[in-house]
Amino acid sequence: MPELPEVETVRRGLLPALEGAVITDVVVRRRDMRRPVPEDFEKRVEGQRVLSLSRRSKYILVLLESGEQIIIHLGMSGRIRIFEGNPEEPDKHDHVEFITDSRKCIRYGDPRRFGFVDLVKVGEESIYPPLVKLGPEPLDEAFNGTMLFERFKGKTTSMKAALMDQRIIAGLGNIYVNEALYRSAILPTKKAGQLSLKKTKILAEVIKDVLLEAIEAGGSSLKDHRQTDGELGYFQHSFQVYGREGEPCKLCENNHKSSRVKRIVQQGRSTFYCSSCQR
DNA sequence: CGCTCCACCTGAACGC
DNA sequence: TGCGTTCAGGTGGAGC
């Protein structure tokens, strides 16, 4: 499912159920995810109070009183749902479950198992492989066009690949890269190292705008993404190019040029864009 | 080192 | 109905 806005939506959904709660029981039904659930996961989590929930890129971090953090990644198809009291039977892809002292049941499911649930000690984020090379958070105060321009310097790869590269900027995925490039009028095939500072500054602001709007909308629901209460996000209705191959470009329409949205494949992923508006 | 490709895994949608 | 193919919101290791 998830890029930054979907993960942030899930984090916010978890807050009322988890923050301050004690995790009384943990059930692990499958351990063989992208990274295996640690053998002693249950022992290290049961009885722990949750102090806070944070997010780094597409990872959710659940801080425990013990000084360890549960790290949750949703991969492509992961989801988390919260039930009250005795929930319905788990389905075959519900792999990890947390029960709290206020009788909440938090269920992590991931059909493709590209995601994972792991534990990391506070302070060891800097040596924890999935987090080590992550670039800046686009919604941080410090993130801006000048910073992004520096990170693009010397890159011969495409804008599309550069924005998908989590080491350059963290949290974006295929949807939001497509949408941000369209709104910035930047061609996805343009070489990242050749983008002007002026355009990079526009891009940085557009990225913030798109992510904030998407979070406001509860993320984008295509197949798997649900908010933790089961509700759909609705940012997919705001897509301008993603999944719109062949439809008229909304900017062109106004200029009476009416180009259509094109689809190409870059790095094995679909790119949607308007060859007239994006340069 | 920088970059591209491909595998990882399951299910849904589509064509025949 | 069934079967084969293609595609999917991510990541990171192999290979050039």
mmCIF file of C-alpha atoms (C1' of nucleotides) in Angstrom:
data_model
loop_
_atom_site.group_PDB
_atom_site.id
_atom_site.type_symbol
_atom_site.label_atom_id
_atom_site.label_comp_id
_atom_site.label_asym_id
_atom_site.label_seq_id
_atom_site.Cartn_x
_atom_site.Cartn_y
_atom_site.Cartn_z
ATOM 1 C CA MET A 1 0.000 0.000 0.000
ATOM 2 C CA PRO A 2 1.927 2.734 1.425
ATOM 3 C CA GLU A 3 3.936 5.806 0.804
ATOM 4 C CA LEU A 4 4.558 8.486 3.398
ATOM 5 C CA PRO A 5 0.974 9.827 3.568
ATOM 6 C CA GLU A 6 -0.542 6.381 4.011
ATOM 7 C CA VAL A 7 1.981 5.470 6.698
ATOM 8 C CA GLU A 8 1.372 8.753 8.510
ATOM 9 C CA THR A 9 -2.372 8.081 8.309
ATOM 10 C CA VAL A 10 -1.829 4.699 9.914
ATOM 11 C CA ARG A 11 0.390 6.200 12.626
ATOM 12 C CA ARG A 12 -2.311 8.740 13.495
ATOM 13 C CA GLY A 13 -4.916 6.009 13.533
ATOM 14 C CA LEU A 14 -2.824 3.996 15.982
ATOM 15 C CA LEU A 15 -2.277 6.885 18.398
ATOM 16 C CA PRO A 16 -5.541 6.692 20.374
ATOM 17 C CA ALA A 17 -5.304 2.903 20.725
ATOM 18 C CA LEU A 18 -1.614 2.610 21.550
ATOM 19 C CA GLU A 19 -0.189 5.750 23.111
ATOM 20 C CA GLY A 20 0.054 5.200 26.856
ATOM 21 C CA ALA A 21 -1.440 1.716 26.607
ATOM 22 C CA VAL A 22 0.185 -1.463 27.877
ATOM 23 C CA ILE A 23 0.592 -4.249 25.341
ATOM 24 C CA THR A 24 -0.572 -7.272 27.304
ATOM 25 C CA ASP A 25 -0.441 -9.938 24.605
ATOM 26 C CA VAL A 26 1.314 -10.456 21.300
ATOM 27 C CA VAL A 27 0.412 -13.117 18.747
ATOM 28 C CA VAL A 28 2.734 -13.846 15.838
ATOM 29 C CA ARG A 29 1.198 -16.166 13.250
ATOM 30 C CA ARG A 30 3.953 -15.892 10.649
ATOM 31 C CA ARG A 31 7.521 -14.795 11.182
ATOM 32 C CA ASP A 32 8.861 -15.088 7.634
ATOM 33 C CA MET A 33 8.369 -11.560 6.403
ATOM 34 C CA ARG A 34 10.854 -9.433 4.475
ATOM 35 C CA ARG A 35 12.778 -9.465 7.732
ATOM 36 C CA PRO A 36 11.843 -12.218 10.150
ATOM 37 C CA VAL A 37 9.925 -11.297 13.282
ATOM 38 C CA PRO A 38 12.498 -11.886 16.069
ATOM 39 C CA GLU A 39 12.107 -15.189 17.914
ATOM 40 C CA ASP A 40 11.808 -13.395 21.244
ATOM 41 C CA PHE A 41 9.564 -10.613 19.918
ATOM 42 C CA GLU A 42 6.588 -11.569 22.095
ATOM 43 C CA LYS A 43 8.707 -11.761 25.241
ATOM 44 C CA ARG A 44 10.271 -8.351 24.597
ATOM 45 C CA VAL A 45 6.957 -6.629 23.886
ATOM 46 C CA GLU A 46 4.455 -8.182 26.287
ATOM 47 C CA GLY A 47 3.929 -6.123 29.411
ATOM 48 C CA GLN A 48 5.474 -3.022 27.870
ATOM 49 C CA ARG A 49 3.836 0.381 27.990
ATOM 50 C CA VAL A 50 3.852 2.388 24.751
ATOM 51 C CA LEU A 51 5.361 5.816 25.297
ATOM 52 C CA SER A 52 4.987 7.319 21.832
ATOM 53 C CA LEU A 53 4.535 6.661 18.115
ATOM 54 C CA SER A 54 6.679 8.287 15.490
ATOM 55 C CA ARG A 55 7.399 7.878 11.807
ATOM 56 C CA ARG A 56 10.583 7.887 9.781
ATOM 57 C CA SER A 57 9.973 7.773 6.040
ATOM 58 C CA LYS A 58 7.631 4.791 5.521
ATOM 59 C CA TYR A 59 8.459 3.184 8.868
ATOM 60 C CA ILE A 60 6.349 3.450 12.011
ATOM 61 C CA LEU A 61 8.282 3.419 15.301
ATOM 62 C CA VAL A 62 6.514 2.421 18.502
ATOM 63 C CA LEU A 63 8.559 3.439 21.531
ATOM 64 C CA LEU A 64 8.311 1.091 24.504
ATOM 65 C CA GLU A 65 9.117 1.777 28.125
ATOM 66 C CA SER A 66 11.954 -0.758 27.906
ATOM 67 C CA GLY A 67 13.857 1.501 25.540
ATOM 68 C CA GLU A 68 13.150 -0.655 22.514
ATOM 69 C CA GLN A 69 11.085 0.382 19.547
ATOM 70 C CA ILE A 70 8.779 -1.752 17.444
ATOM 71 C CA ILE A 71 9.473 -0.960 13.799
ATOM 72 C CA ILE A 72 6.643 -1.579 11.386
ATOM 73 C CA HIS A 73 6.913 -1.447 7.612
ATOM 74 C CA LEU A 74 3.901 -2.080 5.411
ATOM 75 C CA GLY A 75 5.681 -3.105 2.211
ATOM 76 C CA MET A 76 3.374 -2.959 -0.795
ATOM 77 C CA SER A 77 0.303 -4.618 0.645
ATOM 78 C CA GLY A 78 0.466 -4.208 4.407
ATOM 79 C CA ARG A 79 -2.352 -2.878 6.514
ATOM 80 C CA ILE A 80 -3.203 -2.369 10.169
ATOM 81 C CA ARG A 81 -6.673 -2.556 11.612
ATOM 82 C CA ILE A 82 -7.879 -1.935 15.135
ATOM 83 C CA PHE A 83 -10.668 -3.939 16.737
ATOM 84 C CA GLU A 84 -12.446 -3.527 20.050
ATOM 85 C CA GLY A 85 -12.627 -6.469 22.410
ATOM 86 C CA ASN A 86 -13.001 -9.882 20.803
ATOM 87 C CA PRO A 87 -12.442 -9.438 17.092
ATOM 88 C CA GLU A 88 -13.524 -11.560 14.157
ATOM 89 C CA GLU A 89 -11.264 -14.433 13.084
ATOM 90 C CA PRO A 90 -7.959 -13.284 11.588
ATOM 91 C CA ASP A 91 -7.576 -13.952 7.883
ATOM 92 C CA LYS A 92 -4.684 -15.915 6.444
ATOM 93 C CA HIS A 93 -2.559 -12.802 5.964
ATOM 94 C CA ASP A 94 -2.943 -11.357 9.460
ATOM 95 C CA HIS A 95 0.558 -12.091 10.733
ATOM 96 C CA VAL A 96 1.005 -10.104 13.946
ATOM 97 C CA GLU A 97 -1.480 -9.013 16.584
ATOM 98 C CA PHE A 98 -1.199 -6.791 19.659
ATOM 99 C CA ILE A 99 -3.717 -6.749 22.520
ATOM 100 C CA THR A 100 -3.732 -3.797 24.905
ATOM 101 C CA ASP A 101 -4.879 -3.350 28.489
ATOM 102 C CA SER A 102 -7.853 -1.358 27.191
ATOM 103 C CA ARG A 103 -9.013 -4.364 25.155
ATOM 104 C CA LYS A 104 -7.929 -3.056 21.778
ATOM 105 C CA CYS A 105 -6.725 -5.564 19.217
ATOM 106 C CA ILE A 106 -4.236 -4.192 16.676
ATOM 107 C CA ARG A 107 -3.758 -6.435 13.678
ATOM 108 C CA TYR A 108 -0.983 -6.271 11.135
ATOM 109 C CA GLY A 109 -1.625 -8.058 7.836
ATOM 110 C CA ASP A 110 0.433 -8.200 4.664
ATOM 111 C CA PRO A 111 -0.442 -10.654 1.861
ATOM 112 C CA ARG A 112 2.797 -10.200 -0.059
ATOM 113 C CA ARG A 113 5.010 -10.126 3.036
ATOM 114 C CA PHE A 114 7.227 -7.383 1.648
ATOM 115 C CA GLY A 115 6.758 -5.596 4.958
ATOM 116 C CA PHE A 116 7.987 -6.538 8.417
ATOM 117 C CA VAL A 117 7.657 -6.068 12.165
ATOM 118 C CA ASP A 118 10.923 -5.824 14.070
ATOM 119 C CA LEU A 119 12.478 -4.428 17.234
ATOM 120 C CA VAL A 120 15.290 -1.897 17.525
ATOM 121 C CA LYS A 121 16.848 -0.369 20.610
ATOM 122 C CA VAL A 122 16.603 3.384 20.952
ATOM 123 C CA GLY A 123 19.837 4.874 19.676
ATOM 124 C CA GLU A 124 20.519 1.992 17.309
ATOM 125 C CA GLU A 125 18.540 3.512 14.452
ATOM 126 C CA SER A 126 21.866 4.637 13.034
ATOM 127 C CA ILE A 127 23.062 1.059 12.630
ATOM 128 C CA TYR A 128 19.712 -0.506 11.746
ATOM 129 C CA PRO A 129 20.041 -1.310 8.021
ATOM 130 C CA PRO A 130 16.596 -0.211 6.764
ATOM 131 C CA LEU A 131 17.014 3.219 8.342
ATOM 132 C CA VAL A 132 20.714 3.857 7.840
ATOM 133 C CA LYS A 133 20.790 5.381 4.383
ATOM 134 C CA LEU A 134 17.493 7.233 4.418
ATOM 135 C CA GLY A 135 17.560 10.783 3.074
ATOM 136 C CA PRO A 136 15.827 13.804 4.621
ATOM 137 C CA GLU A 137 12.170 13.867 5.623
ATOM 138 C CA PRO A 138 10.340 16.059 3.109
ATOM 139 C CA LEU A 139 7.990 17.402 5.789
ATOM 140 C CA ASP A 140 10.794 18.470 8.129
ATOM 141 C CA GLU A 141 11.323 22.189 8.602
ATOM 142 C CA ALA A 142 14.896 21.809 7.400
ATOM 143 C CA PHE A 143 13.927 20.303 4.049
ATOM 144 C CA ASN A 144 13.956 22.754 1.155
ATOM 145 C CA GLY A 145 14.874 23.243 -2.490
ATOM 146 C CA THR A 146 18.462 24.167 -1.819
ATOM 147 C CA MET A 147 18.991 20.952 0.102
ATOM 148 C CA LEU A 148 17.348 18.912 -2.644
ATOM 149 C CA PHE A 149 19.419 20.675 -5.300
ATOM 150 C CA GLU A 150 22.596 19.669 -3.452
ATOM 151 C CA ARG A 151 21.425 16.069 -3.303
ATOM 152 C CA PHE A 152 20.662 15.994 -7.035
ATOM 153 C CA LYS A 153 24.125 17.327 -7.892
ATOM 154 C CA GLY A 154 26.072 15.090 -10.253
ATOM 155 C CA LYS A 155 23.191 12.619 -10.629
ATOM 156 C CA THR A 156 22.848 11.345 -14.177
ATOM 157 C CA THR A 157 19.773 9.343 -13.318
ATOM 158 C CA SER A 158 16.260 10.518 -14.190
ATOM 159 C CA MET A 159 14.123 12.762 -12.000
ATOM 160 C CA LYS A 160 11.759 9.850 -11.545
ATOM 161 C CA ALA A 161 14.488 7.510 -10.288
ATOM 162 C CA ALA A 162 16.074 10.208 -8.140
ATOM 163 C CA LEU A 163 12.838 10.966 -6.278
ATOM 164 C CA MET A 164 12.148 7.240 -5.847
ATOM 165 C CA ASP A 165 15.627 6.826 -4.333
ATOM 166 C CA GLN A 166 15.074 6.820 -0.556
ATOM 167 C CA ARG A 167 18.683 7.910 0.024
ATOM 168 C CA ILE A 168 18.075 11.196 -1.790
ATOM 169 C CA ILE A 169 14.683 11.975 -0.271
ATOM 170 C CA ALA A 170 12.744 9.675 2.045
ATOM 171 C CA GLY A 171 9.096 8.721 1.916
ATOM 172 C CA LEU A 172 8.048 9.162 -1.697
ATOM 173 C CA GLY A 173 6.872 6.291 -3.869
ATOM 174 C CA ASN A 174 5.447 5.845 -7.314
ATOM 175 C CA ILE A 175 2.208 7.769 -6.816
ATOM 176 C CA TYR A 176 3.561 10.881 -5.172
ATOM 177 C CA VAL A 177 6.614 11.094 -7.421
ATOM 178 C CA ASN A 178 4.346 11.104 -10.464
ATOM 179 C CA GLU A 179 2.016 13.679 -8.971
ATOM 180 C CA ALA A 180 4.800 15.954 -7.713
ATOM 181 C CA LEU A 181 6.609 15.982 -11.053
ATOM 182 C CA TYR A 182 3.378 16.781 -12.872
ATOM 183 C CA ARG A 183 2.494 19.643 -10.540
ATOM 184 C CA SER A 184 6.039 20.977 -10.891
ATOM 185 C CA ALA A 185 5.904 20.698 -14.702
ATOM 186 C CA ILE A 186 9.115 18.641 -14.687
ATOM 187 C CA LEU A 187 9.682 15.849 -17.205
ATOM 188 C CA PRO A 188 10.223 12.542 -15.372
ATOM 189 C CA THR A 189 13.004 11.613 -17.819
ATOM 190 C CA LYS A 190 14.997 14.781 -17.192
ATOM 191 C CA LYS A 191 18.357 14.122 -15.577
ATOM 192 C CA ALA A 192 18.276 15.011 -11.882
ATOM 193 C CA GLY A 193 21.658 16.721 -11.943
ATOM 194 C CA GLN A 194 20.433 19.083 -14.639
ATOM 195 C CA LEU A 195 17.431 20.513 -12.830
ATOM 196 C CA SER A 196 17.866 24.238 -12.152
ATOM 197 C CA LEU A 197 17.905 25.539 -8.588
ATOM 198 C CA LYS A 198 14.786 27.534 -9.364
ATOM 199 C CA LYS A 199 12.863 24.455 -10.516
ATOM 200 C CA THR A 200 14.209 22.393 -7.647
ATOM 201 C CA LYS A 201 12.844 24.944 -5.189
ATOM 202 C CA ILE A 202 9.440 24.727 -6.824
ATOM 203 C CA LEU A 203 9.632 20.934 -6.715
ATOM 204 C CA ALA A 204 10.500 20.905 -3.002
ATOM 205 C CA GLU A 205 7.473 23.041 -2.165
ATOM 206 C CA VAL A 206 5.209 20.967 -4.406
ATOM 207 C CA ILE A 207 6.370 17.772 -2.701
ATOM 208 C CA LYS A 208 5.404 19.232 0.683
ATOM 209 C CA ASP A 209 2.042 20.380 -0.670
ATOM 210 C CA VAL A 210 1.158 17.035 -2.224
ATOM 211 C CA LEU A 211 2.157 15.045 0.861
ATOM 212 C CA LEU A 212 0.269 17.343 3.233
ATOM 213 C CA GLU A 213 -2.851 17.278 1.071
ATOM 214 C CA ALA A 214 -2.688 13.503 0.887
ATOM 215 C CA ILE A 215 -2.286 13.155 4.659
ATOM 216 C CA GLU A 216 -5.241 15.498 5.096
ATOM 217 C CA ALA A 217 -7.258 13.156 2.853
ATOM 218 C CA GLY A 218 -6.277 10.073 4.847
ATOM 219 C CA GLY A 219 -3.930 8.813 2.138
ATOM 220 C CA SER A 220 -4.759 7.099 -1.142
ATOM 221 C CA SER A 221 -6.777 3.878 -1.228
ATOM 222 C CA LEU A 222 -6.119 1.759 -4.293
ATOM 223 C CA LYS A 223 -6.224 -1.870 -3.202
ATOM 224 C CA ASP A 224 -5.039 -2.459 0.313
ATOM 225 C CA HIS A 225 -4.827 0.839 2.053
ATOM 226 C CA ARG A 226 -7.371 1.386 4.743
ATOM 227 C CA GLN A 227 -7.184 3.694 7.659
ATOM 228 C CA THR A 228 -6.955 1.761 10.904
ATOM 229 C CA ASP A 229 -10.719 2.055 11.400
ATOM 230 C CA GLY A 230 -11.268 0.421 8.013
ATOM 231 C CA GLU A 231 -12.221 3.676 6.300
ATOM 232 C CA LEU A 232 -10.815 4.432 2.852
ATOM 233 C CA GLY A 233 -8.469 7.331 2.280
ATOM 234 C CA TYR A 234 -9.650 9.507 -0.574
ATOM 235 C CA PHE A 235 -6.610 11.225 -2.066
ATOM 236 C CA GLN A 236 -6.846 8.911 -5.094
ATOM 237 C CA HIS A 237 -9.656 11.166 -6.300
ATOM 238 C CA SER A 238 -7.123 13.987 -6.484
ATOM 239 C CA PHE A 239 -4.655 12.171 -8.736
ATOM 240 C CA GLN A 240 -3.869 14.281 -11.778
ATOM 241 C CA VAL A 241 -1.785 11.728 -13.697
ATOM 242 C CA TYR A 242 -1.266 8.517 -11.701
ATOM 243 C CA GLY A 243 -3.321 5.736 -13.288
ATOM 244 C CA ARG A 244 -4.801 8.145 -15.843
ATOM 245 C CA GLU A 245 -3.137 6.964 -19.047
ATOM 246 C CA GLY A 246 -5.009 8.238 -22.096
ATOM 247 C CA GLU A 247 -7.101 10.755 -20.210
ATOM 248 C CA PRO A 248 -6.859 14.419 -21.146
ATOM 249 C CA CYS A 249 -4.262 16.403 -19.203
ATOM 250 C CA LYS A 250 -6.115 18.844 -16.965
ATOM 251 C CA LEU A 251 -3.649 21.674 -17.578
ATOM 252 C CA CYS A 252 -3.707 21.236 -21.342
ATOM 253 C CA GLU A 253 -7.475 21.218 -21.333
ATOM 254 C CA ASN A 254 -7.434 24.788 -20.102
ATOM 255 C CA ASN A 255 -4.981 25.799 -22.812
ATOM 256 C CA HIS A 256 -7.046 24.114 -25.535
ATOM 257 C CA LYS A 257 -4.121 21.849 -26.405
ATOM 258 C CA SER A 258 -5.622 18.768 -24.757
ATOM 259 C CA SER A 259 -2.657 16.414 -24.719
ATOM 260 C CA ARG A 260 -3.337 13.071 -23.130
ATOM 261 C CA VAL A 261 -1.597 11.523 -20.153
ATOM 262 C CA LYS A 262 1.170 9.193 -21.322
ATOM 263 C CA ARG A 263 2.501 6.113 -19.582
ATOM 264 C CA ILE A 264 6.097 4.939 -19.869
ATOM 265 C CA VAL A 265 8.111 2.490 -17.772
ATOM 266 C CA GLN A 266 11.142 3.687 -15.794
ATOM 267 C CA GLN A 267 13.092 1.400 -13.472
ATOM 268 C CA GLY A 268 10.369 -1.153 -14.045
ATOM 269 C CA ARG A 269 7.654 1.133 -12.659
ATOM 270 C CA SER A 270 4.919 3.009 -14.496
ATOM 271 C CA THR A 271 5.432 6.718 -15.000
ATOM 272 C CA PHE A 272 2.464 8.914 -15.934
ATOM 273 C CA TYR A 273 3.015 12.400 -17.313
ATOM 274 C CA CYS A 274 2.038 15.059 -19.837
ATOM 275 C CA SER A 275 4.671 15.521 -22.518
ATOM 276 C CA SER A 276 3.282 18.944 -23.322
ATOM 277 C CA CYS A 277 3.178 20.454 -19.823
ATOM 278 C CA GLN A 278 6.229 18.752 -18.311
ATOM 279 C CA ARG A 279 9.646 19.888 -19.582
ATOM 280 C "C1'" DC B 1 30.898 4.184 -7.012
ATOM 281 C "C1'" DG B 2 26.655 5.045 -9.840
ATOM 282 C "C1'" DC B 3 23.148 3.123 -12.051
ATOM 283 C "C1'" DT B 4 19.762 -0.437 -13.835
ATOM 284 C "C1'" DC B 5 17.570 -4.696 -13.387
ATOM 285 C "C1'" DC B 6 15.394 -8.158 -11.011
ATOM 286 C "C1'" DA B 7 13.715 -10.985 -7.325
ATOM 287 C "C1'" DC B 8 10.987 -11.247 -3.399
ATOM 288 C "C1'" DC B 9 5.300 -12.831 -2.771
ATOM 289 C "C1'" DT B 10 0.323 -12.930 -3.415
ATOM 290 C "C1'" DG B 11 -3.887 -11.598 -5.498
ATOM 291 C "C1'" DA B 12 -6.713 -9.065 -8.747
ATOM 292 C "C1'" DA B 13 -7.847 -7.962 -13.378
ATOM 293 C "C1'" DC B 14 -7.822 -9.068 -18.022
ATOM 294 C "C1'" DG B 15 -7.672 -11.774 -22.500
ATOM 295 C "C1'" DC B 16 -8.745 -15.945 -24.681
ATOM 296 C "C1'" DT C 1 -15.305 -21.664 -15.694
ATOM 297 C "C1'" DG C 2 -10.498 -21.933 -16.214
ATOM 298 C "C1'" DC C 3 -5.988 -20.899 -17.398
ATOM 299 C "C1'" DG C 4 -2.159 -17.937 -18.547
ATOM 300 C "C1'" DT C 5 -0.338 -13.264 -18.405
ATOM 301 C "C1'" DT C 6 0.390 -8.849 -16.519
ATOM 302 C "C1'" DC C 7 0.456 -5.624 -13.064
ATOM 303 C "C1'" DA C 8 0.604 -3.646 -8.253
ATOM 304 C "C1'" DG C 9 1.571 1.765 -3.345
ATOM 305 C "C1'" DG C 10 8.669 -1.089 -1.800
ATOM 306 C "C1'" DT C 11 13.256 -2.529 -1.045
ATOM 307 C "C1'" DG C 12 17.812 -4.039 -1.616
ATOM 308 C "C1'" DG C 13 21.223 -7.203 -3.687
ATOM 309 C "C1'" DA C 14 23.480 -8.612 -8.136
ATOM 310 C "C1'" DG C 15 25.748 -7.284 -12.029
ATOM 311 C "C1'" DC C 16 27.603 -4.079 -15.348
#
